[in-house]
Short mmCIF file of C-alpha atoms in Angstrom, two decimals:
data_model
loop_
_atom_site.label_atom_id
_atom_site.label_comp_id
_atom_site.label_asym_id
_atom_site.label_seq_id
_atom_site.Cartn_x
_atom_site.Cartn_y
_atom_site.Cartn_z
CA MET A 218 0.00 0.00 0.00
CA ASN A 219 1.04 3.54 -0.64
CA SER A 220 0.63 6.38 1.85
CA ALA A 221 0.31 9.02 -0.82
CA ASP A 222 -2.41 7.08 -2.59
CA ILE A 223 -4.27 6.48 0.66
CA ALA A 224 -4.04 10.13 1.65
CA TRP A 225 -5.35 11.33 -1.67
CA MET A 226 -8.15 8.78 -1.80
CA LEU A 227 -9.26 9.72 1.70
CA VAL A 228 -9.57 13.31 0.55
CA ALA A 229 -11.20 12.29 -2.73
CA THR A 230 -13.85 10.28 -0.91
CA ALA A 231 -14.70 13.25 1.27
CA LEU A 232 -14.83 15.50 -1.79
CA VAL A 233 -17.26 13.22 -3.59
CA LEU A 234 -19.42 12.94 -0.51
CA LEU A 235 -19.60 16.75 -0.42
CA MET A 236 -21.07 16.64 -3.89
CA THR A 237 -24.35 15.22 -2.64
CA PRO A 238 -25.17 18.08 -0.24
CA ALA A 239 -23.89 20.40 -2.98
CA LEU A 240 -26.42 18.85 -5.33
CA GLY A 241 -29.03 19.51 -2.67
CA PHE A 242 -28.21 23.23 -2.83
CA PHE A 243 -28.00 23.24 -6.60
CA TYR A 244 -31.43 21.67 -6.97
CA GLY A 245 -32.91 23.33 -3.90
CA GLY A 246 -32.27 26.83 -5.18
CA LEU A 247 -34.04 26.10 -8.43
CA VAL A 248 -37.40 25.12 -6.97
CA ARG A 249 -40.07 27.19 -5.28
CA SER A 250 -39.51 27.92 -1.61
CA LYS A 251 -42.44 25.81 -0.48
CA ASN A 252 -40.68 22.75 -1.92
CA SER A 253 -37.09 23.64 -1.10
CA LEU A 254 -36.61 21.39 1.90
CA ASN A 255 -38.19 18.43 0.16
CA THR A 256 -35.93 18.91 -2.84
CA MET A 257 -32.84 19.09 -0.65
CA MET A 258 -34.02 16.14 1.38
CA MET A 259 -34.20 14.08 -1.78
CA SER A 260 -30.45 14.53 -2.07
CA PHE A 261 -29.72 14.20 1.62
CA ALA A 262 -31.84 11.05 1.86
CA ALA A 263 -29.53 9.33 -0.59
CA LEU A 264 -26.73 9.80 1.93
CA GLY A 265 -28.69 7.44 4.16
CA VAL A 266 -30.49 4.73 2.25
CA VAL A 267 -28.19 4.41 -0.74
CA ALA A 268 -25.17 4.11 1.52
CA MET A 269 -26.91 1.39 3.51
CA ALA A 270 -27.89 -0.46 0.36
CA TRP A 271 -24.30 -0.13 -0.84
CA ALA A 272 -22.94 -1.65 2.34
CA ALA A 273 -25.55 -4.38 2.45
CA ALA A 274 -25.23 -5.64 -1.12
CA GLY A 275 -24.60 -2.85 -3.61
CA TYR A 276 -20.83 -2.91 -3.36
CA SER A 277 -20.76 -6.64 -3.70
CA LEU A 278 -23.04 -6.68 -6.72
CA ALA A 279 -20.88 -4.04 -8.37
CA PHE A 280 -17.38 -5.14 -7.59
CA SER A 281 -17.33 -8.76 -6.49
CA GLY A 282 -17.05 -11.67 -8.85
CA GLU A 283 -16.51 -12.23 -12.54
CA GLY A 284 -20.08 -11.97 -13.85
CA THR A 285 -20.87 -10.52 -17.25
CA TRP A 286 -23.28 -7.86 -16.12
CA ILE A 287 -23.53 -8.24 -12.35
CA GLY A 288 -21.30 -9.35 -9.53
CA ASN A 289 -22.04 -11.79 -6.75
CA LEU A 290 -22.81 -11.51 -3.06
CA GLY A 291 -19.32 -12.45 -1.95
CA HIS A 292 -18.83 -9.10 -0.28
CA ALA A 293 -22.40 -8.66 0.91
CA LEU A 294 -22.63 -7.18 4.39
CA LEU A 295 -18.98 -6.24 3.99
CA ARG A 296 -17.67 -9.75 4.18
CA GLY A 297 -14.05 -9.63 3.13
CA VAL A 298 -14.02 -5.85 2.99
CA ASP A 299 -11.10 -5.24 5.28
CA LEU A 300 -7.84 -3.37 5.62
CA ALA A 301 -6.01 -5.52 3.08
CA PRO A 302 -4.91 -3.76 -0.09
CA HIS A 303 -7.24 -3.26 -3.02
CA GLY A 304 -4.73 -1.89 -5.46
CA THR A 305 -2.60 0.44 -3.35
CA ILE A 306 -5.28 1.50 -0.87
CA PRO A 307 -7.11 -0.42 1.85
CA HIS A 308 -10.20 -2.27 0.67
CA VAL A 309 -12.46 -0.34 3.03
CA LEU A 310 -11.34 2.87 1.38
CA PHE A 311 -12.09 1.62 -2.12
CA PHE A 312 -15.47 0.46 -0.84
CA SER A 313 -16.15 3.88 0.68
CA TYR A 314 -15.04 5.81 -2.35
CA GLN A 315 -17.25 3.82 -4.68
CA GLY A 316 -20.10 4.20 -2.22
CA THR A 317 -20.01 7.98 -2.56
CA PHE A 318 -20.47 7.52 -6.30
CA ALA A 319 -23.55 5.37 -5.83
CA ILE A 320 -25.01 7.96 -3.48
CA ILE A 321 -24.71 10.89 -5.80
CA THR A 322 -25.81 8.99 -8.89
CA ALA A 323 -29.09 8.08 -7.23
CA ALA A 324 -29.55 11.61 -5.89
CA LEU A 325 -29.17 13.05 -9.39
CA ILE A 326 -32.45 11.51 -10.46
CA SER A 327 -34.38 13.61 -7.96
CA GLY A 328 -33.93 16.68 -10.16
CA ALA A 329 -36.49 15.39 -12.61
CA ILE A 330 -39.19 14.60 -10.07
CA VAL A 331 -39.11 17.52 -7.65
CA GLU A 332 -42.15 19.17 -6.12
CA ARG A 333 -44.48 16.22 -6.59
CA MET A 334 -43.24 12.88 -5.24
CA ARG A 335 -44.14 11.33 -1.92
CA PHE A 336 -41.10 10.82 0.23
CA ALA A 337 -41.59 7.24 1.40
CA PRO A 338 -41.83 5.73 -2.08
CA TYR A 339 -38.86 7.88 -3.04
CA LEU A 340 -36.77 6.28 -0.32
CA VAL A 341 -37.80 2.83 -1.51
CA PHE A 342 -36.99 3.85 -5.05
CA LEU A 343 -33.50 5.06 -4.13
CA THR A 344 -32.71 1.83 -2.35
CA ALA A 345 -33.99 -0.41 -5.11
CA TRP A 346 -32.38 1.67 -7.82
CA GLY A 347 -28.99 1.61 -6.17
CA LEU A 348 -29.07 -2.18 -6.05
CA LEU A 349 -30.80 -3.01 -9.32
CA VAL A 350 -29.59 -0.32 -11.71
CA TYR A 351 -26.45 1.34 -10.41
CA ALA A 352 -24.69 -1.82 -9.22
CA PRO A 353 -25.09 -3.80 -12.47
CA LEU A 354 -23.97 -0.86 -14.59
CA ALA A 355 -21.01 -0.18 -12.31
CA HIS A 356 -20.13 -3.83 -12.60
CA SER A 357 -20.48 -3.86 -16.36
CA VAL A 358 -18.18 -0.89 -16.84
CA TRP A 359 -15.86 -0.92 -13.82
CA GLY A 360 -16.29 -4.26 -12.09
CA GLY A 361 -14.95 -6.40 -14.89
CA GLY A 362 -18.23 -6.85 -16.70
CA TRP A 363 -18.96 -7.01 -20.39
CA LEU A 364 -18.80 -3.33 -21.28
CA SER A 365 -15.28 -3.09 -19.93
CA ARG A 366 -14.34 -6.26 -21.82
CA LEU A 367 -15.81 -4.65 -24.93
CA GLY A 368 -13.30 -1.85 -24.38
CA ALA A 369 -15.67 0.91 -23.32
CA LEU A 370 -13.78 3.84 -21.82
CA ASP A 371 -15.34 5.56 -18.85
CA PHE A 372 -12.80 7.11 -16.58
CA ALA A 373 -15.03 8.43 -13.82
CA GLY A 374 -18.60 7.66 -14.78
CA GLY A 375 -19.96 9.34 -17.90
CA THR A 376 -22.12 6.31 -18.58
CA VAL A 377 -22.32 4.67 -15.16
CA VAL A 378 -23.30 7.88 -13.41
CA HIS A 379 -24.60 10.48 -15.81
CA VAL A 380 -26.23 8.73 -18.73
CA ASN A 381 -27.56 6.22 -16.23
CA ALA A 382 -29.09 8.78 -13.89
CA ALA A 383 -30.40 10.86 -16.77
CA ALA A 384 -32.18 7.97 -18.44
CA ALA A 385 -33.73 7.09 -15.11
CA ALA A 386 -34.65 10.72 -14.56
CA GLY A 387 -36.38 11.06 -17.92
CA VAL A 388 -38.40 7.92 -17.29
CA ALA A 389 -39.23 8.96 -13.75
CA ALA A 390 -40.42 12.39 -14.91
CA TRP A 391 -42.59 10.68 -17.49
CA VAL A 392 -44.02 8.09 -15.08
CA LEU A 393 -44.79 10.62 -12.37
CA GLY A 394 -46.27 13.09 -14.79
CA PRO A 395 -45.87 16.86 -14.86
CA ARG A 396 -46.43 19.18 -11.94
CA LYS A 397 -49.87 20.71 -11.90
CA ASP A 398 -48.39 24.15 -12.52
CA HIS A 399 -46.12 22.99 -15.33
CA ALA A 400 -46.68 25.01 -18.51
CA ARG A 401 -49.40 26.94 -16.70
CA GLN A 402 -47.73 29.05 -14.04
CA ALA A 403 -44.37 30.73 -13.95
CA MET A 404 -42.31 28.69 -11.52
CA LEU A 405 -39.20 30.60 -10.60
CA PRO A 406 -36.09 29.50 -8.70
CA HIS A 407 -36.48 30.77 -5.18
CA ASN A 408 -32.80 31.09 -4.39
CA VAL A 409 -30.37 31.37 -7.27
CA PRO A 410 -27.44 32.05 -4.91
CA PHE A 411 -28.01 28.53 -3.49
CA THR A 412 -27.78 27.15 -7.01
CA LEU A 413 -24.51 28.98 -7.59
CA LEU A 414 -23.22 27.76 -4.25
CA GLY A 415 -24.19 24.23 -5.20
CA ALA A 416 -22.47 24.52 -8.56
CA GLY A 417 -19.29 25.79 -6.94
CA LEU A 418 -19.22 23.05 -4.34
CA LEU A 419 -20.02 20.45 -6.99
CA TRP A 420 -17.03 21.63 -9.01
CA PHE A 421 -14.84 21.45 -5.94
CA GLY A 422 -16.05 17.95 -5.10
CA TRP A 423 -15.76 16.85 -8.69
CA PHE A 424 -11.99 17.01 -8.42
CA GLY A 425 -12.37 14.08 -6.08
CA PHE A 426 -14.83 12.44 -8.45
CA ASN A 427 -12.59 12.61 -11.51
CA ALA A 428 -9.06 12.77 -10.17
CA GLY A 429 -9.92 10.22 -7.48
CA SER A 430 -10.95 7.78 -10.14
CA ALA A 431 -7.25 7.32 -10.82
CA LEU A 432 -7.34 5.51 -7.46
CA GLY A 433 -3.96 6.91 -6.59
CA ALA A 434 -1.87 10.04 -6.20
CA ASN A 435 -0.28 9.75 -9.60
CA ALA A 436 0.09 11.31 -13.01
CA SER A 437 -3.31 10.07 -14.15
CA ALA A 438 -4.93 11.85 -11.22
CA ALA A 439 -3.07 15.02 -12.10
CA LEU A 440 -4.29 14.80 -15.68
CA ALA A 441 -7.87 14.18 -14.58
CA PHE A 442 -7.62 17.08 -12.13
CA THR A 443 -6.38 19.45 -14.82
CA ASN A 444 -9.09 18.40 -17.23
CA THR A 445 -11.71 18.82 -14.51
CA LEU A 446 -10.57 22.41 -14.10
CA PHE A 447 -10.41 23.43 -17.74
CA ALA A 448 -13.21 21.57 -19.47
CA PRO A 449 -16.02 23.13 -17.42
CA ALA A 450 -14.27 26.48 -17.80
CA ALA A 451 -14.58 26.07 -21.55
CA THR A 452 -18.22 25.06 -21.24
CA LEU A 453 -18.97 28.05 -19.07
CA THR A 454 -17.31 30.39 -21.54
CA VAL A 455 -19.10 28.98 -24.56
CA TRP A 456 -22.44 28.94 -22.75
CA THR A 457 -22.05 32.57 -21.71
CA LEU A 458 -21.19 33.56 -25.26
CA LEU A 459 -24.17 31.59 -26.55
CA ASP A 460 -26.48 33.45 -24.18
CA LEU A 461 -25.08 36.82 -25.11
CA SER A 462 -24.92 36.22 -28.84
CA ARG A 463 -28.51 35.04 -28.95
CA GLY A 464 -29.56 38.42 -27.67
CA GLY A 465 -30.12 37.28 -24.15
CA LYS A 466 -28.36 37.96 -20.94
CA ALA A 467 -25.78 35.71 -19.36
CA THR A 468 -27.82 34.32 -16.51
CA ALA A 469 -26.53 32.93 -13.24
CA VAL A 470 -28.71 29.84 -13.58
CA GLY A 471 -27.20 29.36 -17.02
CA ALA A 472 -23.72 29.67 -15.62
CA ALA A 473 -24.40 27.13 -12.92
CA THR A 474 -25.89 24.77 -15.49
CA ALA A 475 -22.96 25.24 -17.83
CA ILE A 476 -20.49 24.36 -15.11
CA VAL A 477 -22.34 21.13 -14.39
CA VAL A 478 -22.62 20.26 -18.08
CA GLY A 479 -18.89 20.74 -18.52
CA LEU A 480 -18.09 18.63 -15.50
CA VAL A 481 -20.42 15.90 -16.73
CA ALA A 482 -18.91 15.92 -20.20
CA VAL A 483 -15.32 15.63 -19.00
CA THR A 484 -16.14 12.88 -16.49
CA PRO A 485 -15.69 9.91 -18.85
CA ALA A 486 -12.66 11.53 -20.46
CA ALA A 487 -10.86 12.99 -17.47
CA GLY A 488 -7.81 10.75 -17.27
CA LEU A 489 -7.86 9.66 -20.88
CA VAL A 490 -7.44 12.81 -22.95
CA GLY A 491 -4.96 15.65 -23.09
CA PRO A 492 -5.88 19.06 -21.63
CA LEU A 493 -6.41 20.70 -25.01
CA SER A 494 -8.76 17.85 -25.89
CA ALA A 495 -10.55 18.39 -22.59
CA ILE A 496 -11.04 22.05 -23.42
CA ALA A 497 -12.44 21.02 -26.79
CA ILE A 498 -14.76 18.54 -25.13
CA GLY A 499 -15.95 21.17 -22.68
CA GLY A 500 -16.53 23.76 -25.34
CA VAL A 501 -18.29 21.42 -27.72
CA ALA A 502 -20.48 19.88 -24.99
CA ALA A 503 -22.05 23.26 -24.25
CA LEU A 504 -23.95 23.28 -27.51
CA PRO A 505 -26.06 20.10 -27.45
CA SER A 506 -27.02 20.60 -23.80
CA TYR A 507 -27.88 24.28 -24.34
CA PHE A 508 -30.27 23.49 -27.12
CA ALA A 509 -31.57 20.33 -25.46
CA LEU A 510 -32.59 22.52 -22.56
CA LEU A 511 -34.47 24.94 -24.79
CA TRP A 512 -36.10 22.08 -26.64
CA ARG A 513 -37.24 20.33 -23.47
CA ALA A 514 -38.90 23.51 -22.26
CA ARG A 515 -41.15 23.29 -25.30
CA THR A 516 -42.20 19.68 -24.70
CA ARG A 517 -44.66 18.36 -22.16
CA LEU A 518 -42.01 16.39 -20.28
CA ASP A 519 -41.60 17.94 -16.85
CA ASP A 520 -37.96 16.99 -16.30
CA SER A 521 -38.08 19.81 -13.84
CA LEU A 522 -34.41 20.57 -13.38
CA ASP A 523 -33.23 19.36 -16.76
CA VAL A 524 -31.37 16.29 -15.64
CA VAL A 525 -31.65 14.79 -19.10
CA ALA A 526 -30.29 17.85 -20.88
CA ALA A 527 -27.39 18.33 -18.48
CA HIS A 528 -26.45 14.81 -17.46
CA GLY A 529 -27.90 12.72 -20.25
CA VAL A 530 -26.91 14.78 -23.24
CA GLY A 531 -23.73 16.00 -21.53
CA GLY A 532 -22.75 12.51 -20.45
CA ALA A 533 -23.45 11.02 -23.86
CA VAL A 534 -21.52 13.76 -25.63
CA GLY A 535 -18.64 13.33 -23.21
CA ALA A 536 -18.61 9.57 -23.62
CA LEU A 537 -18.64 9.85 -27.40
CA LEU A 538 -15.96 12.53 -27.44
CA THR A 539 -13.87 10.29 -25.21
CA GLY A 540 -13.98 7.91 -28.12
CA VAL A 541 -12.73 10.72 -30.32
CA PHE A 542 -10.04 12.33 -28.21
CA ALA A 543 -8.61 9.45 -26.16
CA GLN A 544 -4.87 9.49 -26.61
CA LYS A 545 -2.45 6.78 -25.65
CA ALA A 546 0.24 9.42 -25.27
CA TRP A 547 -1.76 10.77 -22.32
CA ASN A 548 -3.38 7.67 -20.88
CA GLY A 549 -0.97 4.90 -21.73
CA ALA A 550 -3.65 2.55 -22.96
CA SER A 551 -6.11 3.60 -25.65
CA ASP A 552 -6.46 5.88 -28.61
CA GLY A 553 -9.64 7.36 -29.96
CA LEU A 554 -10.87 8.32 -33.40
CA LEU A 555 -8.52 11.28 -33.83
CA PHE A 556 -5.50 9.12 -33.09
CA GLY A 557 -6.19 6.26 -35.44
CA ASN A 558 -8.80 4.18 -33.65
CA PRO A 559 -12.29 4.71 -35.07
CA ARG A 560 -13.60 1.56 -33.41
CA GLN A 561 -13.47 3.27 -30.02
CA LEU A 562 -16.19 5.70 -30.99
CA ALA A 563 -18.48 2.83 -31.93
CA VAL A 564 -17.78 1.10 -28.63
CA GLN A 565 -18.55 4.29 -26.75
CA ALA A 566 -21.82 4.71 -28.62
CA ALA A 567 -22.77 1.13 -27.79
CA ALA A 568 -22.00 1.69 -24.11
CA VAL A 569 -24.09 4.85 -23.99
CA ALA A 570 -27.02 3.17 -25.75
CA VAL A 571 -26.95 0.05 -23.57
CA THR A 572 -26.69 2.11 -20.41
CA ALA A 573 -29.59 4.35 -21.36
CA ILE A 574 -31.84 1.48 -22.38
CA PHE A 575 -31.07 -0.65 -19.36
CA SER A 576 -31.48 2.21 -16.93
CA ALA A 577 -34.71 3.43 -18.52
CA ALA A 578 -36.29 -0.01 -18.59
CA MET A 579 -35.28 -0.94 -15.04
CA THR A 580 -36.30 2.43 -13.63
CA PHE A 581 -39.71 2.09 -15.24
CA ALA A 582 -40.15 -1.37 -13.79
CA ILE A 583 -39.04 -0.31 -10.31
CA LEU A 584 -41.36 2.70 -10.22
CA ARG A 585 -44.33 0.69 -11.46
CA ALA A 586 -43.65 -2.00 -8.90
CA ILE A 587 -43.46 0.50 -6.06
CA ALA A 588 -46.63 2.19 -7.28
CA ILE A 589 -48.58 -1.02 -6.71
CA PHE A 590 -48.04 -0.65 -2.98
CA LEU A 591 -47.40 3.05 -2.45
CA PRO A 592 -48.81 5.95 -4.44
CA LEU A 593 -45.87 7.79 -5.93
CA ARG A 594 -47.38 11.18 -6.36
CA ALA A 595 -48.67 13.83 -4.00
CA SER A 596 -52.26 14.91 -4.55
CA VAL A 597 -53.12 18.12 -6.35
CA ARG A 598 -53.98 19.82 -3.07
CA GLU A 599 -50.71 18.66 -1.52
CA GLU A 600 -48.83 20.02 -4.49
CA GLY A 601 -50.43 23.38 -3.90
CA LEU A 602 -49.56 23.40 -0.20
CA GLY A 603 -45.96 22.55 -0.90
CA GLN A 604 -43.97 19.39 -0.23
CA ASP A 605 -42.03 20.85 2.68
CA VAL A 606 -45.12 21.04 4.82
CA VAL A 607 -46.79 17.93 3.43
CA GLN A 608 -43.89 15.49 3.29
CA HIS A 609 -41.72 16.83 6.08
CA GLY A 610 -43.90 18.91 8.35
CA GLU A 611 -41.41 21.74 8.15
CA GLU A 612 -41.09 25.11 6.51
CA ALA A 613 -37.81 26.23 5.08
CA TYR A 614 -38.30 29.91 5.67
CA SER A 615 -40.74 30.17 8.49
CA HIS A 616 -40.83 33.37 10.49
CA GLY A 617 -42.68 31.64 13.26
CA GLU A 618 -45.47 34.20 13.31
CA GLY A 619 -48.74 32.58 14.12
CA ALA A 620 -47.03 29.39 15.24
CA ILE A 621 -48.70 28.03 18.33
CA LEU A 622 -46.90 25.63 20.61
CA VAL A 623 -48.97 22.58 21.41
CA LEU A 624 -48.07 21.17 24.81
CA PRO A 625 -48.64 17.50 25.57
CA GLU A 626 -51.57 16.79 27.86
CA PRO A 627 -50.70 15.08 31.13
CA GLY A 628 -50.92 11.31 30.71
CA ALA A 629 -50.80 11.55 26.90
CA PRO A 630 -48.09 9.83 24.80
CA SER A 631 -44.74 11.64 24.81
CA LEU A 632 -44.88 13.18 21.31
CA PRO A 633 -47.04 16.31 21.23
CA ALA A 634 -49.39 16.82 18.29
CA PRO A 635 -47.71 18.55 15.35
CA VAL A 636 -47.34 22.32 15.59
CA VAL A 637 -49.46 24.02 12.96
CA ALA A 638 -47.91 27.27 11.73
CA LEU A 639 -50.63 29.67 10.75
CA GLY A 640 -48.31 32.50 9.85
CA THR A 641 -46.54 33.55 6.69
CA GLY A 642 -46.57 31.90 3.32
CA GLY A 643 -49.28 29.33 2.82
CA ALA A 644 -50.05 28.14 -0.69
CA SER A 645 -48.38 30.43 -3.16
CA MET B 71 -36.56 60.38 1.73
CA LEU B 72 -36.38 59.29 5.35
CA GLU B 73 -33.91 62.07 5.97
CA SER B 74 -36.22 64.58 4.38
CA LEU B 75 -39.06 63.47 6.64
CA PHE B 76 -36.83 63.74 9.69
CA ARG B 77 -35.98 67.30 8.73
CA ALA B 78 -39.68 68.06 8.45
CA GLU B 79 -40.02 67.01 12.10
CA ILE B 80 -41.83 63.76 11.34
CA ARG B 81 -40.86 61.27 13.98
CA GLY B 82 -42.87 58.14 13.41
CA LEU B 83 -43.59 55.94 10.43
CA THR B 84 -44.13 52.32 9.41
CA VAL B 85 -42.47 50.86 6.35
CA GLN B 86 -43.58 47.74 4.47
CA ARG B 87 -41.96 46.00 1.52
CA VAL B 88 -44.73 45.25 -0.90
CA GLN B 89 -45.22 44.32 -4.53
CA GLY B 90 -47.22 46.30 -6.98
CA HIS B 91 -47.21 48.13 -10.23
CA GLY B 92 -48.31 51.44 -11.67
CA GLY B 93 -47.88 52.26 -15.29
CA GLU B 94 -44.40 50.77 -15.67
CA THR B 95 -43.65 48.43 -18.57
CA GLU B 96 -43.16 44.89 -17.38
CA ARG B 97 -39.72 43.40 -16.96
CA VAL B 98 -38.93 40.18 -18.76
CA GLU B 99 -36.74 37.56 -17.15
CA THR B 100 -35.48 34.27 -18.47
CA TYR B 101 -35.03 31.10 -16.46
CA ARG B 102 -33.59 28.10 -18.28
CA GLY B 103 -35.47 28.50 -21.50
CA ALA B 104 -38.68 29.80 -19.95
CA THR B 105 -39.45 33.47 -20.58
CA VAL B 106 -41.34 35.09 -17.77
CA LYS B 107 -42.95 38.52 -17.49
CA MET B 108 -42.64 39.99 -14.01
CA GLY B 109 -46.03 41.64 -13.52
CA LEU B 110 -45.26 42.95 -10.06
CA SER B 111 -42.33 45.08 -8.97
CA GLU B 112 -40.78 45.55 -5.56
CA LYS B 113 -42.22 48.62 -3.91
CA VAL B 114 -42.16 50.29 -0.52
CA ARG B 115 -45.28 51.38 1.35
CA ILE B 116 -45.03 53.89 4.15
CA GLU B 117 -47.70 54.87 6.66
CA ILE B 118 -47.33 58.07 8.63
CA GLY B 119 -49.90 59.44 11.09
CA VAL B 120 -49.74 63.21 11.62
CA SER B 121 -51.82 66.04 13.00
CA ASP B 122 -53.81 68.09 10.53
CA HIS B 123 -51.36 70.96 10.37
CA PHE B 124 -48.53 68.56 9.60
CA VAL B 125 -50.16 67.03 6.55
CA ALA B 126 -48.95 69.63 4.10
CA PRO B 127 -45.28 69.68 5.21
CA THR B 128 -45.20 65.85 5.24
CA VAL B 129 -46.68 65.52 1.77
CA GLU B 130 -44.35 68.17 0.47
CA ALA B 131 -41.33 66.45 2.02
CA ILE B 132 -42.26 63.14 0.42
CA LEU B 133 -43.03 64.60 -2.99
CA ARG B 134 -39.79 66.52 -3.02
CA SER B 135 -37.46 63.76 -1.93
CA ALA B 136 -39.00 60.62 -3.43
CA ARG B 137 -39.53 61.99 -6.92
CA THR B 138 -37.26 60.41 -9.55
CA GLY B 139 -39.23 61.53 -12.57
CA ALA B 140 -39.69 57.95 -13.80
CA VAL B 141 -42.97 56.10 -14.10
CA GLY B 142 -43.39 54.05 -10.95
CA ASP B 143 -42.60 56.81 -8.45
CA GLY B 144 -45.84 56.06 -6.69
CA LYS B 145 -48.58 58.03 -4.98
CA VAL B 146 -49.37 59.73 -1.68
CA PHE B 147 -52.84 59.07 -0.34
CA VAL B 148 -54.09 61.41 2.38
CA LEU B 149 -56.68 59.59 4.46
CA PRO B 150 -58.77 60.81 7.41
CA VAL B 151 -58.10 59.14 10.75
CA GLU B 152 -60.88 58.88 13.32
CA LYS B 153 -58.84 58.56 16.46
CA VAL B 154 -55.22 57.97 17.39
CA PHE B 155 -53.90 56.56 20.67
CA ARG B 156 -50.33 56.36 21.92
CA ILE B 157 -50.00 52.94 23.49
CA ARG B 158 -47.32 53.88 26.00
CA THR B 159 -49.17 56.77 27.60
CA GLY B 160 -52.76 56.48 26.46
CA GLU B 161 -52.68 59.97 24.94
CA GLU B 162 -55.26 60.66 22.28
CA ASP B 163 -55.43 62.43 18.97
CA GLU B 164 -53.09 65.39 18.65
CA ALA B 165 -51.13 64.59 21.78
CA ALA B 166 -50.58 61.07 20.48
CA VAL B 167 -48.85 62.19 17.32
CA THR B 168 -46.82 65.03 18.83
CA PRO B 169 -43.22 63.80 19.08
CA VAL B 170 -41.86 63.54 22.61
CA GLU B 171 -38.45 65.26 22.92
CA GLY B 172 -35.51 63.77 24.81
CA PRO B 173 -33.17 60.80 24.43
CA ALA B 174 -35.70 58.29 25.72
CA ALA B 175 -38.18 59.17 22.95
CA LEU B 176 -39.13 56.49 20.41
#
């Protein structure tokens, strides 16, 4: 084992974990204030149930065994996950690091289904999805499964994380149906500074996501780190110029989105392409996502926070461009289209397609199965009241006026009846 | 404008942040591909209770200092008040709205 590698991977794991609360802020700022806590809770909840599912069986299904598309239960309940080396770091650290990936991938889906899903079925969904969708895809691409044997290149998760989550998100948005106010009312972000904060923290954490995928403190990590800095910078620049040249203003929400799109696009390529290629990838990736976003706004699909446009289109573009720009001179292993290997692009396309189809189909099945036992969607009235109050019994921005403390009666059970705040806000 | 009122010897007022519109053209904002017209603008509403002989100086102070010349400057409504009480002392009407001098005032 190698102290430098361990030290870096410890930091990287913490950085990736930070990305999930950051996602909470990113998404939370974009919704209406009456749903802000619920939206953030959808990210924070993943920190609980997905991590538990990962420890129970997810890790094992992803990284244990030689299966074609799924692993075995050899490491279920952390059997055999100990301090012995896994590469140059302790096994528990590799297990932890990969766990943070599972957490954020599942949380990403929430962006498409905000403001209208009941919380309990959402928790069940996260758990099932982590085990039945994330683990097999992680195994297929990173755990020795068939996509890796096919030669698919995915340095840090363009397919496993982004195309996967986006396909699931699109399906989930479609299954749940649009919000009642969608295409009828103007629904504005209630806190754009939160979204900017989230984008900034996501970028910071993403250095752990991409550079940590080198699994060591080495040259590959340095390359991934550099690319993770400059590709989103290119995306942000191009996006801003697009906004300005189309006669609009360079919006903060646009900037935050551009940063995420750039990070998504460079994720599969991070340790595999040179920095100039990364800048090209970042700049190019701005365009499809930008127009995908505008197009989606004109459809009836209420992918509320544009997970498909940012993560799906961005991830697919990044994965394909990995097949174009991969360079053995930089990564020591594979070349892409521009360096004499056109087959790579075809393999990348196949990986993206398979991931999207598998994720979409499984997500559909999981949601339908849950819906048999638990209604997925809040009622129209509940949607009007706001999910914070309905799902969580809390208000994000309560002033406390009109709140009346309810004291327990003597001899009654210990929990007092819920406090009903009569004050500010209400349905808006 | 608050300074102008202070100079006119007005010593009590209530300020609210409200939303409204007069004749202004509507602002257009864009959020992720959705174009939105902002029908309401941020405004400030101030309530000041004064004795009869103070109405003219107060109105004049407001008109002078709050005027920007742009549409959306707002309006001053002069409304009759039946009775006024000072809560601290129970004084009524004119005594209630006469400022009390000294450091402990307000």
